[in-house]
Tab-separated table of C-alpha atoms in Angstrom:
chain	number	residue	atom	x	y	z
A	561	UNK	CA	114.925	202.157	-18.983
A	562	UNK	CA	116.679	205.216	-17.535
A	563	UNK	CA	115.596	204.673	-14.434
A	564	UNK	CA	115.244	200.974	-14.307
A	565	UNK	CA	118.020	198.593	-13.341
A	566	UNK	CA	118.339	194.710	-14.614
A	567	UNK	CA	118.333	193.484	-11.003
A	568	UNK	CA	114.533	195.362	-10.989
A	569	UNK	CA	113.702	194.420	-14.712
A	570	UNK	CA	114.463	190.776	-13.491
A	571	UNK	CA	112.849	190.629	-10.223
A	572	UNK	CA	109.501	191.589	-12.371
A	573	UNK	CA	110.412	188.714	-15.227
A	574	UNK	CA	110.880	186.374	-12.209
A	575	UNK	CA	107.484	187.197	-10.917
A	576	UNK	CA	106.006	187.035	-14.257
A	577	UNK	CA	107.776	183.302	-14.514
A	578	UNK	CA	106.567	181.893	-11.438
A	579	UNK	CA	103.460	183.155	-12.042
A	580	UNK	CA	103.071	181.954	-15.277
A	581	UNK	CA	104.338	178.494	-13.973
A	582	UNK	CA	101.747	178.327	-11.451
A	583	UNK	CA	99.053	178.511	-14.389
A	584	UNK	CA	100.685	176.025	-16.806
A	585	UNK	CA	100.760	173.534	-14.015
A	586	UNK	CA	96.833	174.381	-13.297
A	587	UNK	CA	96.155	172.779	-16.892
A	588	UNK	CA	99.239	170.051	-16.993
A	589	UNK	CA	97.388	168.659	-13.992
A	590	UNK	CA	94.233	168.510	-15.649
A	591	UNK	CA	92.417	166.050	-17.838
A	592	UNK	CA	92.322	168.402	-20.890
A	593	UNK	CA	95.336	170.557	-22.674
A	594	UNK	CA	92.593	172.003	-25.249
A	595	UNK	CA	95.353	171.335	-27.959
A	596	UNK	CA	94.957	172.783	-31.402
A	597	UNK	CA	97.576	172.935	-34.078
A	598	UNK	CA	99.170	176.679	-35.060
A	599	UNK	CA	99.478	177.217	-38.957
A	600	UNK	CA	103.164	175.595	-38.376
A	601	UNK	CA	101.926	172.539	-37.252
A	602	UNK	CA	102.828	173.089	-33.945
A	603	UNK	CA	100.936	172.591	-31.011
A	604	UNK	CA	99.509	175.073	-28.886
A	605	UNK	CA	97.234	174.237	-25.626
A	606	UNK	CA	95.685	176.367	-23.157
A	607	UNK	CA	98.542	176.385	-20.857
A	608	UNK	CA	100.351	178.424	-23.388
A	609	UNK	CA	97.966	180.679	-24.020
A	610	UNK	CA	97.422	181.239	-19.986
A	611	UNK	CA	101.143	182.135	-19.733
A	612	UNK	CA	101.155	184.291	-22.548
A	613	UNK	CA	98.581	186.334	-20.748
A	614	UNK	CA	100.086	186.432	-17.459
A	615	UNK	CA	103.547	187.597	-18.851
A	616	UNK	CA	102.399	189.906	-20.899
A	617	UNK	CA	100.368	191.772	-18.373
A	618	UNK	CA	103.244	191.569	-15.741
A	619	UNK	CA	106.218	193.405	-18.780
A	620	UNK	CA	103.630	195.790	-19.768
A	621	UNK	CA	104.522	197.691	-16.766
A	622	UNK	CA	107.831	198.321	-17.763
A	623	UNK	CA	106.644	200.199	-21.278
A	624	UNK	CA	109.213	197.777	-23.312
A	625	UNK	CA	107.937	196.478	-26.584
A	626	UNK	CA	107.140	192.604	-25.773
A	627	UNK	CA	107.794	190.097	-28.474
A	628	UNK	CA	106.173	186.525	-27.540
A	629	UNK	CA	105.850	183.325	-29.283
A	630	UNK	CA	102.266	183.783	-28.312
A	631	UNK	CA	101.727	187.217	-29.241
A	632	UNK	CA	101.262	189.693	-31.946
A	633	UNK	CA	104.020	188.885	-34.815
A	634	UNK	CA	105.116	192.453	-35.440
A	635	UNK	CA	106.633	193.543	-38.652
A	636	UNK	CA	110.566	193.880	-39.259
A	637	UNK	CA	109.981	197.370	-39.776
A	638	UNK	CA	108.579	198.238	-36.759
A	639	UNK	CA	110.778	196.009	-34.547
A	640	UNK	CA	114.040	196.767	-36.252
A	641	UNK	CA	113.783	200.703	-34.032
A	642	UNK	CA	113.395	198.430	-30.601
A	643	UNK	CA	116.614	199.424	-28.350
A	644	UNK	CA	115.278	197.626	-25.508
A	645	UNK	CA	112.536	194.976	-25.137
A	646	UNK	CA	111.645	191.271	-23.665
A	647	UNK	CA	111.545	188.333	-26.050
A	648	UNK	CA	109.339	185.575	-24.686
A	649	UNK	CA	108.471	182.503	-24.652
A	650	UNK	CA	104.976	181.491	-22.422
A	651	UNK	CA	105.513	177.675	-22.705
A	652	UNK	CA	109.050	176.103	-24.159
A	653	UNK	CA	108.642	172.692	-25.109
A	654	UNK	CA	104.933	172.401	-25.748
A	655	UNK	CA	105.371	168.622	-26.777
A	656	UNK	CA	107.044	168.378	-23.749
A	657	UNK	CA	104.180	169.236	-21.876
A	658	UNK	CA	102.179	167.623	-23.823
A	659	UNK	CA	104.149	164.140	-22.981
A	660	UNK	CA	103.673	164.936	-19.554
A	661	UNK	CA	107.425	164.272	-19.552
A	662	UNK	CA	107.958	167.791	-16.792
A	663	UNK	CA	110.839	169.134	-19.148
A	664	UNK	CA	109.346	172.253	-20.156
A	665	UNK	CA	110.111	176.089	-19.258
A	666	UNK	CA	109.071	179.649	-19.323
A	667	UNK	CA	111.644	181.513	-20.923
A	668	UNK	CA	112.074	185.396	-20.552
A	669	UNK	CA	114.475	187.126	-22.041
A	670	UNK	CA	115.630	191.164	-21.840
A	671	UNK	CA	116.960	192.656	-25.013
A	672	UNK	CA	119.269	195.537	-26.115
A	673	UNK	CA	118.970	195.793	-30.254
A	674	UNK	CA	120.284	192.015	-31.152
A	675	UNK	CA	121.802	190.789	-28.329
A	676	UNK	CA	120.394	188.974	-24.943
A	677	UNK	CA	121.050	191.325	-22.166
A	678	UNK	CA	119.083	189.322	-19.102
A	679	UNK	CA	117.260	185.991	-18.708
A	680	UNK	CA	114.853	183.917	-16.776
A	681	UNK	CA	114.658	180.384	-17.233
A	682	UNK	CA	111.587	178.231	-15.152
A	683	UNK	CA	110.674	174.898	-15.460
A	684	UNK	CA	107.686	174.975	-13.023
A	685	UNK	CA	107.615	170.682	-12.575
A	686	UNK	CA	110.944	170.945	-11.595
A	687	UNK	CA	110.310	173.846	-9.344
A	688	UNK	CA	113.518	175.337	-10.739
A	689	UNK	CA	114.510	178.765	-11.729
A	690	UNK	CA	117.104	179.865	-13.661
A	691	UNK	CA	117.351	184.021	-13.612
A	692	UNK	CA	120.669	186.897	-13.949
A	693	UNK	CA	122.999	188.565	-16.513
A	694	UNK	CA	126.381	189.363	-16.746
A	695	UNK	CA	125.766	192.296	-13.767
A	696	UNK	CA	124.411	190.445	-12.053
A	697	UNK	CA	125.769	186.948	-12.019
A	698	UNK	CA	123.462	183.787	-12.697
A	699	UNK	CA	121.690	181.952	-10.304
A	700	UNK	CA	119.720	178.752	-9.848
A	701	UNK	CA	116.562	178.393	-7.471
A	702	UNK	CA	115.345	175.074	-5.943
A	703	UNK	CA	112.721	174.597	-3.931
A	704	UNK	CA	113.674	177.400	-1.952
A	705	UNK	CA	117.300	176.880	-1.698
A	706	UNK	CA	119.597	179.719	-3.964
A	707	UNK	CA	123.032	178.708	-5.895
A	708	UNK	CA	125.308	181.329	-7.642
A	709	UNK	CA	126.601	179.469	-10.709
A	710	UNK	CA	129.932	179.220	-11.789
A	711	UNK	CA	131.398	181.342	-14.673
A	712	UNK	CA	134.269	179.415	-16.821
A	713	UNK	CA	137.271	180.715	-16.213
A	714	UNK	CA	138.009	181.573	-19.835
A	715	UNK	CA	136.001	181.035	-23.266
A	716	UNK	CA	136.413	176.890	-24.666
A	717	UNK	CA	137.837	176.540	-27.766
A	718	UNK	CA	135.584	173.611	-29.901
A	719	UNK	CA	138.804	171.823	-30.778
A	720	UNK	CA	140.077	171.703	-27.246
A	721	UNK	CA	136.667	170.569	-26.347
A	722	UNK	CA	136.900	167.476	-28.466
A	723	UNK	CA	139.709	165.857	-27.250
A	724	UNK	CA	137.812	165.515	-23.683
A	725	UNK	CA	138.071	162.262	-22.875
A	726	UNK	CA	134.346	161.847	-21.085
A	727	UNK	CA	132.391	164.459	-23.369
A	728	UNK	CA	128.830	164.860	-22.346
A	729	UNK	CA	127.084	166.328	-25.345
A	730	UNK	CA	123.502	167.439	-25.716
A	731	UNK	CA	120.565	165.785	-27.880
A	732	UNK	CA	117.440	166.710	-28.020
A	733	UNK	CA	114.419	164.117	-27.345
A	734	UNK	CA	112.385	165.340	-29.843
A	735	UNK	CA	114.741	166.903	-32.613
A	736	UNK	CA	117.375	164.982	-33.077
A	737	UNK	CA	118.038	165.626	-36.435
A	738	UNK	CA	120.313	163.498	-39.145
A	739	UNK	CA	122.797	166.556	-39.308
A	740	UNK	CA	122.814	166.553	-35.853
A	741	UNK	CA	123.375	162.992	-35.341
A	742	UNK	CA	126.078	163.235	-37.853
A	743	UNK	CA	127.949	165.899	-36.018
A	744	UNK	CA	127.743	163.856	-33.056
A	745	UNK	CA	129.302	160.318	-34.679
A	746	UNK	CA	132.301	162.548	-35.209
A	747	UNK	CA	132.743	162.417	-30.826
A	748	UNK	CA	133.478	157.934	-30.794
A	749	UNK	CA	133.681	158.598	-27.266
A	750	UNK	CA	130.941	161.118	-26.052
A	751	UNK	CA	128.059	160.276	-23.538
A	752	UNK	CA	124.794	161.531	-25.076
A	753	UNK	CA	122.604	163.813	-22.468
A	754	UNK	CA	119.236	164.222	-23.751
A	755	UNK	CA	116.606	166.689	-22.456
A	756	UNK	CA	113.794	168.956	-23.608
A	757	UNK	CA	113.016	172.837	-23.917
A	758	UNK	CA	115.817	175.594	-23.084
A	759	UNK	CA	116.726	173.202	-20.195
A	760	UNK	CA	119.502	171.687	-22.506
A	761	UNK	CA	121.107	174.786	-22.324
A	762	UNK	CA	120.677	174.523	-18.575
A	763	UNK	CA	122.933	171.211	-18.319
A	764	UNK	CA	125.731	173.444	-19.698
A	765	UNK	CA	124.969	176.497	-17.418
A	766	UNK	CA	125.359	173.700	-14.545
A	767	UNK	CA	128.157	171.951	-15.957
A	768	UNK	CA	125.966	168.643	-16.248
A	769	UNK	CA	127.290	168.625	-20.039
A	770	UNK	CA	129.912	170.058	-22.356
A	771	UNK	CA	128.598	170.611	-26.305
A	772	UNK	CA	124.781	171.364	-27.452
A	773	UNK	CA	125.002	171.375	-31.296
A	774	UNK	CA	121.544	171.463	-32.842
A	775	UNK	CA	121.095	171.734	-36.828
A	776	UNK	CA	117.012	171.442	-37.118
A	777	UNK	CA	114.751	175.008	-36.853
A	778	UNK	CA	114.354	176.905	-33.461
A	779	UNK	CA	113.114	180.264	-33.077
A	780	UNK	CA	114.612	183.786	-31.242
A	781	UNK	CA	112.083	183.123	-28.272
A	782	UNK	CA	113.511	179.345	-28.089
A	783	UNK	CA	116.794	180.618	-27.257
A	784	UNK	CA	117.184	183.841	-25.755
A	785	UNK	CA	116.852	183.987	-22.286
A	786	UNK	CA	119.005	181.009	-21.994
A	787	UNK	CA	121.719	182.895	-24.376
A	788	UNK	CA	121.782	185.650	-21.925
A	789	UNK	CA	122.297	183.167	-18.825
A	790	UNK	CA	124.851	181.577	-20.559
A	791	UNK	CA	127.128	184.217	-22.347
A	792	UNK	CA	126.860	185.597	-18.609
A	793	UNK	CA	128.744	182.622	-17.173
A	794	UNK	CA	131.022	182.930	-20.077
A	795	UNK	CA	129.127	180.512	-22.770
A	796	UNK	CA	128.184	181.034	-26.075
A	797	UNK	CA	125.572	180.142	-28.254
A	798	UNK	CA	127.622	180.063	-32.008
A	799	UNK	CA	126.438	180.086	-35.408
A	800	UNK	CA	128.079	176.327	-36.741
A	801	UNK	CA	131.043	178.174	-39.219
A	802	UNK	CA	131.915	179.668	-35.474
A	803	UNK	CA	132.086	183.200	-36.838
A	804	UNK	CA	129.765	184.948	-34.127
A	805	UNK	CA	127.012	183.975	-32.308
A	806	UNK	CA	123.482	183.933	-32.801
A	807	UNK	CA	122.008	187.242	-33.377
A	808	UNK	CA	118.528	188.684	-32.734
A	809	UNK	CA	115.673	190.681	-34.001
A	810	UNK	CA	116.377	189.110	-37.409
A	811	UNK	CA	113.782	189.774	-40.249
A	812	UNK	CA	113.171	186.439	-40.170
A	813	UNK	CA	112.920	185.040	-36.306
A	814	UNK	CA	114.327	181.389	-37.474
A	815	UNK	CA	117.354	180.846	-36.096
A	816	UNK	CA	120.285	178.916	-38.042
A	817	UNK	CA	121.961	176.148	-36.878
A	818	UNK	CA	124.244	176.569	-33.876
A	819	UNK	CA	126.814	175.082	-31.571
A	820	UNK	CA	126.440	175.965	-27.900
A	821	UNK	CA	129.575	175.267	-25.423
């Protein structure tokens, strides 16, 4: 790391992204995912296990640890003495993909001890990639065209937030839990904005929508590399009693419940 800056840590995780892209798309456009089921119950298809490969191979040059949905589960005990490493995950959304629905990413994320340091966001049907950190600034890429996105000019305050008058919050299309929808009933007014993967936290990087408040399981990997885009354009990703936000390289990987805004 000495001798390694972000803007050359990221420029590899972009490769890595696009790269992986390119192969997830190789077996969304064919006629077989190979899906099997993981001992969670959750699916995993060929496509992930392609990306997995790709990125793995492309952050090994760095010499950082790599911790991937995808990969080797290492032990608190040896992860808890990481300073730096990448927290990854090959396909986000899987049932996405599966769906054919297009709203699924590649999500890389840099890591200093607990906290999300730089990210890279792709959703390869969209042909859109998210990528920066706080020294960097945040930036979206379409189809060859480059945007700088737009820090807040100061941190939101929840109640403030509330009393919008046309507040766009988040749902997710495939976990839309009852504590969730109950959090939601509390906004009469609010427009609903549903989406899949890390590109939920995407709508608030652009803007697109206000509140994200999910109370059903994700994992570090799910929410990382977003975390670092966001808290870079002054966003954060907060556990629900608003105390502090979501922390990383937990014993457990589960994250708790949390309100992004």
């Amino acid at each position: 790391m000495k001798n390694t800056t972000t803007q050359e840590l990221l420029s590899l995780a972009r490769t890595a992204a696009l790269e992986a892209g390119a192969a997830i798309l190789e077996v969304y456009h064919s006629p077989n995912f190979g899906v099997q089921l993981k001992e969670d119950d959750s699916p995993l298809t060929r496509a992930d296990q392609a990306a997995h490969a790709i990125i793995s191979r492309h952050l090994a040059a760095t010499g950082l640890p790599v911790l991937s949905e995808e990969g080797t589960q290492h032990n608190y005990e040896a992860r808890s003495a990481w300073t730096w490493y990448w927290l990854v995950d090959p396909l986000d959304g899987t049932k996405e993909f599966i769906k054919r629905n297009g709203e699924f990413t590649v999500n890389i994320a840099l890591m200093h001890q607990n906290q999300p340091m730089a990210g890279v966001v792709f959703a390869p049907c969209l042909e859109t990639l998210y990528w920066g950190a706080g020294e960097t600034g945040v930036f979206k890429e379409e189809r060859g065209a480059s945007t700088a996105l737009i820090p807040l000019p100061q941190k939101q305050n929840l109640q403030e937030l509330g009393k919008r008058p046309h507040l766009k919050i988040i749902a997710s299309r495939t976990h839309l839990s009852p504590e969730t929808q109950t959090f939601i009933e509390q906004f009469s007014q609010a427009q609903l904005v549903s989406m899949g993967s890390s590109l939920k936290f995407m709508l608030l990087a652009e803007g697109k929508a206000d509140l994200y408040p999910r109370f059903a399981p994700t994992m570090e990997w799910d929410t990382a590399a977003a975390h670092a885009l966001l808290n870079a354009l002054g966003y954060g990703i907060y556990q629900t009693d608003l105390s502090a936000e979501l922390h990383y390289n937990k014993p457990s990987l589960l994250n708790p419940s949390f309100l992004a805004f």
